[in-house]
Coordinates of C-alpha atoms in Angstrom, one line a residue:
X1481 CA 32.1 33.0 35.9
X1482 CA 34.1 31.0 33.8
X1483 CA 33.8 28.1 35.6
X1484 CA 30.1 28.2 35.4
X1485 CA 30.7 28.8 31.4
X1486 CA 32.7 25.5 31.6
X1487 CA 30.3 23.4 33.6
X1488 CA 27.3 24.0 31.2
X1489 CA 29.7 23.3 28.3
X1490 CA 30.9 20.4 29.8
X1491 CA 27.2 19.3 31.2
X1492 CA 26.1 19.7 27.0
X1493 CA 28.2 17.8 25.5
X1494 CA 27.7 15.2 28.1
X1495 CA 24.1 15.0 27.2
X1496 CA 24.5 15.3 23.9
X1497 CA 26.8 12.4 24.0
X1498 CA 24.2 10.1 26.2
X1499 CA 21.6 10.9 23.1
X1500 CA 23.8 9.8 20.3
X1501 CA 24.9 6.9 22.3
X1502 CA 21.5 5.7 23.1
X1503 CA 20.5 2.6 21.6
X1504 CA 16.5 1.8 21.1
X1505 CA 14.5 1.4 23.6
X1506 CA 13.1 -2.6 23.1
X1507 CA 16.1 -4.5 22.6
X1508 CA 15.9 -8.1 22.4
X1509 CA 17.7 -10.0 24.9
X1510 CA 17.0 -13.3 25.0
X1511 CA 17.2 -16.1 22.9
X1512 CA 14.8 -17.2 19.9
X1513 CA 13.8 -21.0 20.2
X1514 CA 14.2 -23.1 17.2
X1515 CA 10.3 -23.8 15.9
X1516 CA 11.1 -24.3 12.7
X1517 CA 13.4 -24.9 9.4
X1518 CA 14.7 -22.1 7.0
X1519 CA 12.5 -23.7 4.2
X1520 CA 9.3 -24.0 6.2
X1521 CA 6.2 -21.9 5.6
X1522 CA 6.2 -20.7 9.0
X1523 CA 9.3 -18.6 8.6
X1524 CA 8.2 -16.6 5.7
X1525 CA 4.9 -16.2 7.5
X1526 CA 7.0 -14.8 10.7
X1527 CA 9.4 -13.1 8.4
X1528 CA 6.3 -11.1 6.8
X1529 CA 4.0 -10.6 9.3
X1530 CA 6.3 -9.8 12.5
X1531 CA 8.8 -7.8 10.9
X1532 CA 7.7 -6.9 7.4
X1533 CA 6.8 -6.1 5.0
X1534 CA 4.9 -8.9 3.5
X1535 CA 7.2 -11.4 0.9
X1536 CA 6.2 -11.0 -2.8
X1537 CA 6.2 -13.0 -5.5
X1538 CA 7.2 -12.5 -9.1
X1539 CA 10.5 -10.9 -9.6
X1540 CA 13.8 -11.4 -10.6
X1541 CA 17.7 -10.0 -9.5
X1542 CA 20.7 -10.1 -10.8
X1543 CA 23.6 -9.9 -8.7
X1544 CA 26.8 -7.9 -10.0
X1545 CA 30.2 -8.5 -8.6
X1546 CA 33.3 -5.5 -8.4
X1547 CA 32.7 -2.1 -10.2
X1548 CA 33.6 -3.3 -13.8
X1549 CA 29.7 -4.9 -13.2
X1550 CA 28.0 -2.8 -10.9
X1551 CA 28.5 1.0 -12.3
X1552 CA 27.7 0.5 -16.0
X1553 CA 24.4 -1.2 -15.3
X1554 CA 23.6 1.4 -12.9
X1555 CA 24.8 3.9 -15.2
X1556 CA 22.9 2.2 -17.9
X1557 CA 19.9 2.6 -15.7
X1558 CA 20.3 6.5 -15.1
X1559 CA 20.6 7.3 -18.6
X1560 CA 17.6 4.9 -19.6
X1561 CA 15.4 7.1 -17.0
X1562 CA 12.0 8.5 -18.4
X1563 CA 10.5 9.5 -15.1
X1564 CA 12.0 9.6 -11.6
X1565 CA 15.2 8.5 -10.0
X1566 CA 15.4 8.4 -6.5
X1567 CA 19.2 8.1 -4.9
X1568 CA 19.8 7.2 -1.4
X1569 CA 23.8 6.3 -0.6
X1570 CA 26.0 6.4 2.6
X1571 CA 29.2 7.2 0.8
X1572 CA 29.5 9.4 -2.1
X1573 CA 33.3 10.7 -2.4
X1574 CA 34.4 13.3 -5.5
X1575 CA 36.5 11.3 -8.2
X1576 CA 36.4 9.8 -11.6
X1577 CA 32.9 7.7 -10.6
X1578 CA 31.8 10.5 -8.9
X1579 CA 31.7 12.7 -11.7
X1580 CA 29.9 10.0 -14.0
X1581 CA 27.4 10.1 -11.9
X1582 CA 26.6 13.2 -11.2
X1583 CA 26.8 13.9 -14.7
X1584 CA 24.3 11.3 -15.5
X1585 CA 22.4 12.6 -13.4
X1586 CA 22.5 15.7 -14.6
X1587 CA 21.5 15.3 -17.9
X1588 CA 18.6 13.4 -17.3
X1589 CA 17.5 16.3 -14.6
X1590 CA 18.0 18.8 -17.6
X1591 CA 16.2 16.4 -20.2
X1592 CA 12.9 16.9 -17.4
X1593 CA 13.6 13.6 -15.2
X1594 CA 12.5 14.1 -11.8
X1595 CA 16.1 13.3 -9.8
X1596 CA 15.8 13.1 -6.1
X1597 CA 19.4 11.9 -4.6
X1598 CA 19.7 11.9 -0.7
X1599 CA 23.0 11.5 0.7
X1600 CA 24.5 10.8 4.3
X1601 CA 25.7 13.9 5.9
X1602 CA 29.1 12.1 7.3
X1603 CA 29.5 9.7 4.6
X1604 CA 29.5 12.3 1.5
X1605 CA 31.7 15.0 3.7
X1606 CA 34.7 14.0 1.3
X1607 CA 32.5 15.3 -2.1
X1608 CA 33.0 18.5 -3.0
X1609 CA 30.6 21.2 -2.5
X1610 CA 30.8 22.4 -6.3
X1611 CA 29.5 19.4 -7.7
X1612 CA 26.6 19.0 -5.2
X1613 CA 26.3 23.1 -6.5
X1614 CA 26.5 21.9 -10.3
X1615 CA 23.7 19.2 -9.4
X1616 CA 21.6 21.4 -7.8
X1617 CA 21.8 24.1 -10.2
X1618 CA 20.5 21.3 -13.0
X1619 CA 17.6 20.6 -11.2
X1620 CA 18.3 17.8 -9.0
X1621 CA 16.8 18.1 -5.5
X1622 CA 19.6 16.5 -3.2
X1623 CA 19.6 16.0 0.3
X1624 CA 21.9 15.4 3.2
X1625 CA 20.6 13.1 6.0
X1626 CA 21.0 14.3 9.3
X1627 CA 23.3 17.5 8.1
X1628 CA 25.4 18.7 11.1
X1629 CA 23.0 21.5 12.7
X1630 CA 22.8 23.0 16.5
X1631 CA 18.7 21.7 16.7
X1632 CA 20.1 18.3 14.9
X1633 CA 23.1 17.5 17.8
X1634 CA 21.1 14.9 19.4
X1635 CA 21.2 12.7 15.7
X1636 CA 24.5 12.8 15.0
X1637 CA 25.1 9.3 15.2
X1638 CA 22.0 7.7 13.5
X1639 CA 23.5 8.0 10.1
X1640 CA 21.8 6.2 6.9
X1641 CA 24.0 3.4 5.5
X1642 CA 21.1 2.7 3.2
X1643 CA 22.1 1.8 -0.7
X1644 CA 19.0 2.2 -2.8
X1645 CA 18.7 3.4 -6.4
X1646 CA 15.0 3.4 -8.3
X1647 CA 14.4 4.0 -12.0
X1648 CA 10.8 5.0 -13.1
X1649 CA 9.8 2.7 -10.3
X1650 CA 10.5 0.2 -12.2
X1651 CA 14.0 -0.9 -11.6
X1652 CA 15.9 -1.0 -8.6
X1653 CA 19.6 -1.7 -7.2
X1654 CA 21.0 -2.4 -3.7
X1655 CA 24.1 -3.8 -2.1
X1656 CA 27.0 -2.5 -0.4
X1657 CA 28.7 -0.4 -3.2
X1658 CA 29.3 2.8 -2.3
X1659 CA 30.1 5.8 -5.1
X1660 CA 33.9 6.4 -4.7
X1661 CA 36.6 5.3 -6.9
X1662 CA 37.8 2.6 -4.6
X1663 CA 35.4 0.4 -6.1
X1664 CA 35.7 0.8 -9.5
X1665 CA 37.1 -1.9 -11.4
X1666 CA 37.8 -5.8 -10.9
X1667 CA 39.1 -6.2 -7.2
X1668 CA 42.0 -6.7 -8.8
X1669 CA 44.5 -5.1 -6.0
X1670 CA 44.6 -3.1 -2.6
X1671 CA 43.4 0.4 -4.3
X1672 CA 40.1 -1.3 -5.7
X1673 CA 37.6 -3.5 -3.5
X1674 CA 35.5 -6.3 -3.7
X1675 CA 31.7 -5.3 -3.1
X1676 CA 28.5 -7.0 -4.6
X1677 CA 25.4 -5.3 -5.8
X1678 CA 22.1 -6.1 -7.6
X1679 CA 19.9 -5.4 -9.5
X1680 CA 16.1 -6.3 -9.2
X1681 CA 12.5 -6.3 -11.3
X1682 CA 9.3 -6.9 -10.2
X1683 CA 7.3 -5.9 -7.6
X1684 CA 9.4 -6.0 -4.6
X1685 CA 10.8 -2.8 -6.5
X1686 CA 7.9 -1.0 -4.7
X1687 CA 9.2 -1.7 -1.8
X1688 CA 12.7 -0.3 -2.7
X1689 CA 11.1 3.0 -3.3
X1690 CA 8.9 3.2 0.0
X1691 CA 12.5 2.7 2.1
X1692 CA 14.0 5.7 -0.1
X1693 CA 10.7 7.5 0.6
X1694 CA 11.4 6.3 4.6
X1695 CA 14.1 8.8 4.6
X1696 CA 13.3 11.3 1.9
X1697 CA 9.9 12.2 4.2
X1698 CA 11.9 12.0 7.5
X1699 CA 14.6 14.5 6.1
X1700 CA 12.5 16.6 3.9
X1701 CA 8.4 16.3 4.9
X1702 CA 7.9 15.7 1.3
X1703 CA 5.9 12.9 -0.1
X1704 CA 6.6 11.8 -3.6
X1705 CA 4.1 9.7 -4.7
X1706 CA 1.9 9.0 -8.0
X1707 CA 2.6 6.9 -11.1
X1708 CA 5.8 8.7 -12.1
X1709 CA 7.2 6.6 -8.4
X1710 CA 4.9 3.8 -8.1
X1711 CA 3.8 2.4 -11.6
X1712 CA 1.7 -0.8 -11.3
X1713 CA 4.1 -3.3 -11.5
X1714 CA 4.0 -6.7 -13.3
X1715 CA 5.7 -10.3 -12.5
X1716 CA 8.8 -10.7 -14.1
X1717 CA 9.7 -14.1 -12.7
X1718 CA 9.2 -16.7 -9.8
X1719 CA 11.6 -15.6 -7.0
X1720 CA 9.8 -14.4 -3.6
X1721 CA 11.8 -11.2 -1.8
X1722 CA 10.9 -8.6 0.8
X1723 CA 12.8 -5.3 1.3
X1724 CA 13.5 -5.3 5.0
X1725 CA 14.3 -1.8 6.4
X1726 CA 15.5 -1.0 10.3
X1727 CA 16.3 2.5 12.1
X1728 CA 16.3 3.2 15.0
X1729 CA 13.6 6.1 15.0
X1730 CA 11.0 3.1 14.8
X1731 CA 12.0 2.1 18.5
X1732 CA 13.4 -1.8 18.0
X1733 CA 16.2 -3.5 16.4
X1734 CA 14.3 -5.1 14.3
X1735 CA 17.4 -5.8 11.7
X1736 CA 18.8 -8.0 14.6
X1737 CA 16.0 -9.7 15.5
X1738 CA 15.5 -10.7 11.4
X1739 CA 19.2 -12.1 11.5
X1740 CA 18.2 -13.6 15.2
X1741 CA 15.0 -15.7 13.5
X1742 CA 17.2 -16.7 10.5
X1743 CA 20.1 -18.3 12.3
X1744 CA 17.8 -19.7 14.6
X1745 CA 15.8 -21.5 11.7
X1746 CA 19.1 -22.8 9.8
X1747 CA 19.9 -26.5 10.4
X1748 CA 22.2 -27.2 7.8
X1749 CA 24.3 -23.9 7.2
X1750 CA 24.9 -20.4 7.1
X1751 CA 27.6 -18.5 5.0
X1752 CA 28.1 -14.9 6.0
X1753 CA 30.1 -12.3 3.9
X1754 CA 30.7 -9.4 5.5
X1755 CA 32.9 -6.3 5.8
X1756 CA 32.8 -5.7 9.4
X1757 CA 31.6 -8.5 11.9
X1758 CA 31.4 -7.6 15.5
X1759 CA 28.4 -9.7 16.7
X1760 CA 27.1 -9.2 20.2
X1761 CA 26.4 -11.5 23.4
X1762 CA 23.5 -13.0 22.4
X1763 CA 24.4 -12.8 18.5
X1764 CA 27.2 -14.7 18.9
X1765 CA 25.3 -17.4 21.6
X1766 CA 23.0 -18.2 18.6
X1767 CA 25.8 -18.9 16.1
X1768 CA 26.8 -21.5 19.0
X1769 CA 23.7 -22.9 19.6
X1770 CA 23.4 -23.5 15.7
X1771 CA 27.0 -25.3 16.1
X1772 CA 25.6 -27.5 18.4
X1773 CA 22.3 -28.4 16.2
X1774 CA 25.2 -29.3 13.4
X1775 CA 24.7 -26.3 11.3
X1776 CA 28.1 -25.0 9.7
X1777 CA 29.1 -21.6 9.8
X1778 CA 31.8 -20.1 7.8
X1779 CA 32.3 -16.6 8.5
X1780 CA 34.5 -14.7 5.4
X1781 CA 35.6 -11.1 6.7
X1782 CA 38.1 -8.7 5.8
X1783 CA 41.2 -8.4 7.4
X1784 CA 44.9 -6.3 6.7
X1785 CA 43.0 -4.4 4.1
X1786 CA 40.1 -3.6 6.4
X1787 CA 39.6 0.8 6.2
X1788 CA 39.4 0.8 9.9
X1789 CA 41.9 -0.2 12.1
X1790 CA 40.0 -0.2 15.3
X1791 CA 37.2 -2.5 13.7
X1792 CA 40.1 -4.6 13.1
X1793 CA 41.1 -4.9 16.6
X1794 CA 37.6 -4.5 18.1
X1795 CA 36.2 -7.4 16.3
X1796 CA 38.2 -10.4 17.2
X1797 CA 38.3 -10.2 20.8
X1798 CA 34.6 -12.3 21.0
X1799 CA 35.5 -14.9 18.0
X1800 CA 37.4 -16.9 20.6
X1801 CA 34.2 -18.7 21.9
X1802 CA 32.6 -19.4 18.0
X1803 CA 35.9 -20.9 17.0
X1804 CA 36.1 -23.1 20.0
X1805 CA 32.3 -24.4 18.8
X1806 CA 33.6 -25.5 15.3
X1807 CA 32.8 -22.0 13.2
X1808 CA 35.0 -21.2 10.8
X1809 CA 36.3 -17.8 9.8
X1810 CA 38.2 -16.6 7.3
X1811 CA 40.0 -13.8 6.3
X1812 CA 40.1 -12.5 3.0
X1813 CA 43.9 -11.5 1.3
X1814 CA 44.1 -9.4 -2.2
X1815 CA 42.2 -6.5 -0.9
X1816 CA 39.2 -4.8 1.7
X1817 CA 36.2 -6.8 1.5
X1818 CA 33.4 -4.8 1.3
X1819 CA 30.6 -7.3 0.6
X1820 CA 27.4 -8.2 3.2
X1821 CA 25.6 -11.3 2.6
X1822 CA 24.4 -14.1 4.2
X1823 CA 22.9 -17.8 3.2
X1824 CA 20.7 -19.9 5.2
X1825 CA 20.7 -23.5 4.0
X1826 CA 21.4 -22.4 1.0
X1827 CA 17.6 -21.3 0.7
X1828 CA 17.4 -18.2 1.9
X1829 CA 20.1 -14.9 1.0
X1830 CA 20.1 -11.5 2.8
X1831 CA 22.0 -8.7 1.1
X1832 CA 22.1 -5.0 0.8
X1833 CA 23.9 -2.5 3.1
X1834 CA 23.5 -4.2 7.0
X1835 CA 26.5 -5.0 8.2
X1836 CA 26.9 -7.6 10.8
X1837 CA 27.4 -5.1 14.1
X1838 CA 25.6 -3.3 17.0
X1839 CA 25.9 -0.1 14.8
X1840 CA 24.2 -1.5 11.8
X1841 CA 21.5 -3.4 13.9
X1842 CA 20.7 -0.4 16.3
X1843 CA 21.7 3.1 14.9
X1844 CA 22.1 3.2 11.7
X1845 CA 19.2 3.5 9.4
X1846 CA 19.5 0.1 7.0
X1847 CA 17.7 -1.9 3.8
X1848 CA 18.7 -5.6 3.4
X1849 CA 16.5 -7.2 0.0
X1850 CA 15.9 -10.8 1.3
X1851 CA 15.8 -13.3 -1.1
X1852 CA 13.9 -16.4 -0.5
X1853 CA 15.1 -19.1 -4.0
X1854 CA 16.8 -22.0 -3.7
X1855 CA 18.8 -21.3 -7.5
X1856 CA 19.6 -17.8 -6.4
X1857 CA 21.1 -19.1 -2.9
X1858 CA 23.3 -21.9 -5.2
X1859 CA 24.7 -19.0 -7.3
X1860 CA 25.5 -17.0 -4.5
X1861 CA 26.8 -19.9 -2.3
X1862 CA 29.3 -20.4 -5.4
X1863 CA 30.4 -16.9 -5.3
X1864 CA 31.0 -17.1 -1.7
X1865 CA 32.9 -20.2 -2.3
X1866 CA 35.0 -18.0 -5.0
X1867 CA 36.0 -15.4 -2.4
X1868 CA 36.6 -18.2 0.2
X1869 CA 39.7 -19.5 -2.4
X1870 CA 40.9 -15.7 -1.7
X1871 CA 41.0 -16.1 1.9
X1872 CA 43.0 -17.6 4.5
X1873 CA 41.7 -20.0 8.0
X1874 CA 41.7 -18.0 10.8
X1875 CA 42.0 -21.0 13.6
X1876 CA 41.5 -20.9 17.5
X1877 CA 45.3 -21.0 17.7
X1878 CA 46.0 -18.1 16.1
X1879 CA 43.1 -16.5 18.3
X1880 CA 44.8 -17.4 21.4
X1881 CA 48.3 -16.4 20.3
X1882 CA 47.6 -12.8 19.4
X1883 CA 49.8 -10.5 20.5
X1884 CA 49.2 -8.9 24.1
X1885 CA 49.3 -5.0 22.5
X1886 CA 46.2 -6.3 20.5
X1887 CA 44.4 -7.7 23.4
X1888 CA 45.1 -4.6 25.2
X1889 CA 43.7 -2.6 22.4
X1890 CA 40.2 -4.9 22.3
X1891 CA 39.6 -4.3 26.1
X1892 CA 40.3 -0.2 25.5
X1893 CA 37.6 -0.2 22.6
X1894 CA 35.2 -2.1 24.5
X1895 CA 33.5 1.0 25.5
X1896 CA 33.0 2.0 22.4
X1897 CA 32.3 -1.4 20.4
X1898 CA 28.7 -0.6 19.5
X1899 CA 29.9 2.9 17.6
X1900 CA 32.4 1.1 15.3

């Protein structure tokens, strides 16, 4: 009998396995032919209409570097609220920035501020349950996406890795920050990181609100809506931008195939900052093929101070083949790099929460804010630059003499490279 038991047991968790490890069903596989430059109207046409939503006009961002930037003017924000904050986060750990927050939030629920926070079920496990308690107990409705549940086993995997904050509809912030106290203040050693955000006006802030709504409606069945969420908006400057969202519940990896259309398009650069780089077959075939139309690619990635070892090792076995095609990579030294941005001939700038790998293009749910401004891609080009003074060449040598126990290590994971 208790083999029978052990079967079935055995025969669930296998299933339940092949469901989390299922990736969408369209994938694209092949290659995207070069039609067109970065700067020509056709991309933003393509960029609109085939993914979405459509580019707007009028609005302006700001981008914040470190924690000593990014929490006060998100702070700043909370405790400006008249109306509605909305909250989506991956990470939100208990700690001194923990506590600011939720007490900010907290006294703007109790002053009658409609708070709505939704929080990653596996990324918030390390804050405590007292102060998600205190929070609810001041009137904040918060949320855990995808909470560990016997009907929910098949979803465990398809976390949100979305960073989206919305003040009266009118203000919004997204990047890579997460709220733990590991980025609080300057990057200045090992214990605090370097991580960009930004904050944005005008009416691509719509937008930010309909992707927290994405998963607030999946998670809860509620709609918020009306002019306490969606104000009319006004232009507030000249720079065009789109929200771009992905998950894997809308059946294509349609964050890849955005990246895919953008490389494909440069022909004079592309500068990618990013915490965690593992690109795939035909990722890393387009990064060649834009090698060999003369476009140069410097890749800035963390390294010793990476926060997961098996990233570490899982990444570099595929950089072999884009360093033999002239890209260059580099590794960044005073502490983990937590950063995700990339710029197109220094036109176009993707940022938010998308990291460059299979888990960030096909399972987890994701919000990049793409910004199409020629000034703003300067600016961020010379932050880049900045960070790239931190950093040290990687070469082709140094891929090929890595030690064998690392090697060995890359073809273990290899199973498991589209989870990390």
């Amino acid at each position: 009998m208790w083999t029978i038991a052990l079967t079935m047991l055995l025969t669930l968790v296998a299933v339940i396995l092949a469901i989390n490890f299922h990736t969408p069903e369209r994938k694209v596989s092949h290659r995207v032919d070069h039609r067109y430059s970065i700067a020509d109207p056709p991309l933003k046409r393509e960029m609109g209409a085939l993914l979405g939503p459509a580019i707007v006009s009028g609005n302006r961002i700001w981008a914040l570097q470190n924690g000593d930037d990014i929490f006060p003017a998100m702070l700043a924000a909370i405790n400006g609220a008249q109306r509605t904050i909305t909250f989506e986060t991956y990470i939100y750990w208990s700690g001194i920035i923990g506590e600011k927050f939720a007490k900010a939030l907290m006294e703007r629920a109790r002053a009658g501020i409609k708070v709505h926070v939704m929080l990653d079920w596996l990324g918030s496990k390390k804050m405590l349950h007292g102060l998600v308690d205190e929070m609810r107990s001041a009137g904040i409705e918060v949320e855990r996406f995808h909470p560990l549940r016997w009907y929910s086993l098949g979803k465990m995997n398809n976390r949100t890795h979305r960073k989206i904050m919305v003040v009266d509809g009118t203000v919004g912030f997204t990047g890579g920050v997460g709220i733990a106290d590991q980025w609080t203040g300057r990057a200045q050693d090992p214990k605090h990181w370097r991580d960009m955000h930004f904050c944005v006006r005008g009416l691509v802030v719509a937008q930010m609100q309909a992707a927290f709504l994405d998963n607030w409606i999946k998670n809860t069945g509620r709609v918020l809506h009306g002019d306490a969420y969606f104000p009319a908006l006004t232009a507030i400057g000249e720079q065009d931008m789109h929200l771009f969202m992905s998950s894997p519940a809308g059946g294509s990896a349609s964050m890849r195939l955005m990246y895919l259309i953008a490389i494909t398009a440069a022909e004079q650069s592309i500068d990618i900052e990013a915490a965690y780089f593992i690109p795939d077959t035909l990722m890393s075939a387009e990064l060649i093929r834009a090698r060999a139309r003369g476009v140069r690619i410097r890749v800035l990635l963390a390294d010793k101070h990476l926060d997961s070892e098996t990233v570490r090792v899982a990444s570099k076995r595929g950089w072999g083949p884009l360093l033999a095609s002239g890209v260059e990579i580099y590794e960044y030294e005073p502490t983990m790099l937590h950063c995700k941005m990339l710029i197109f001939d220094q036109s176009m700038v993707s940022v938010g929460s998308t990291n460059f790998d299979t888990r960030s293009f096909e399972l987890n749910e994701e919000a990049s804010l793409n910004v199409y401004d020629a000034p703003f891609a300067l600016q961020m080009t010379a932050i880049f630059e900045q960070d790239l003074r931190l950093s040290v060449p990687y070469s082709l040598k140094n891929w090929k003499n890595r030690p064998w126990t690392q090697k060995m290590a890359e073809v273990v994971l290899i199973p498991i490279k589209s989870q990390l």
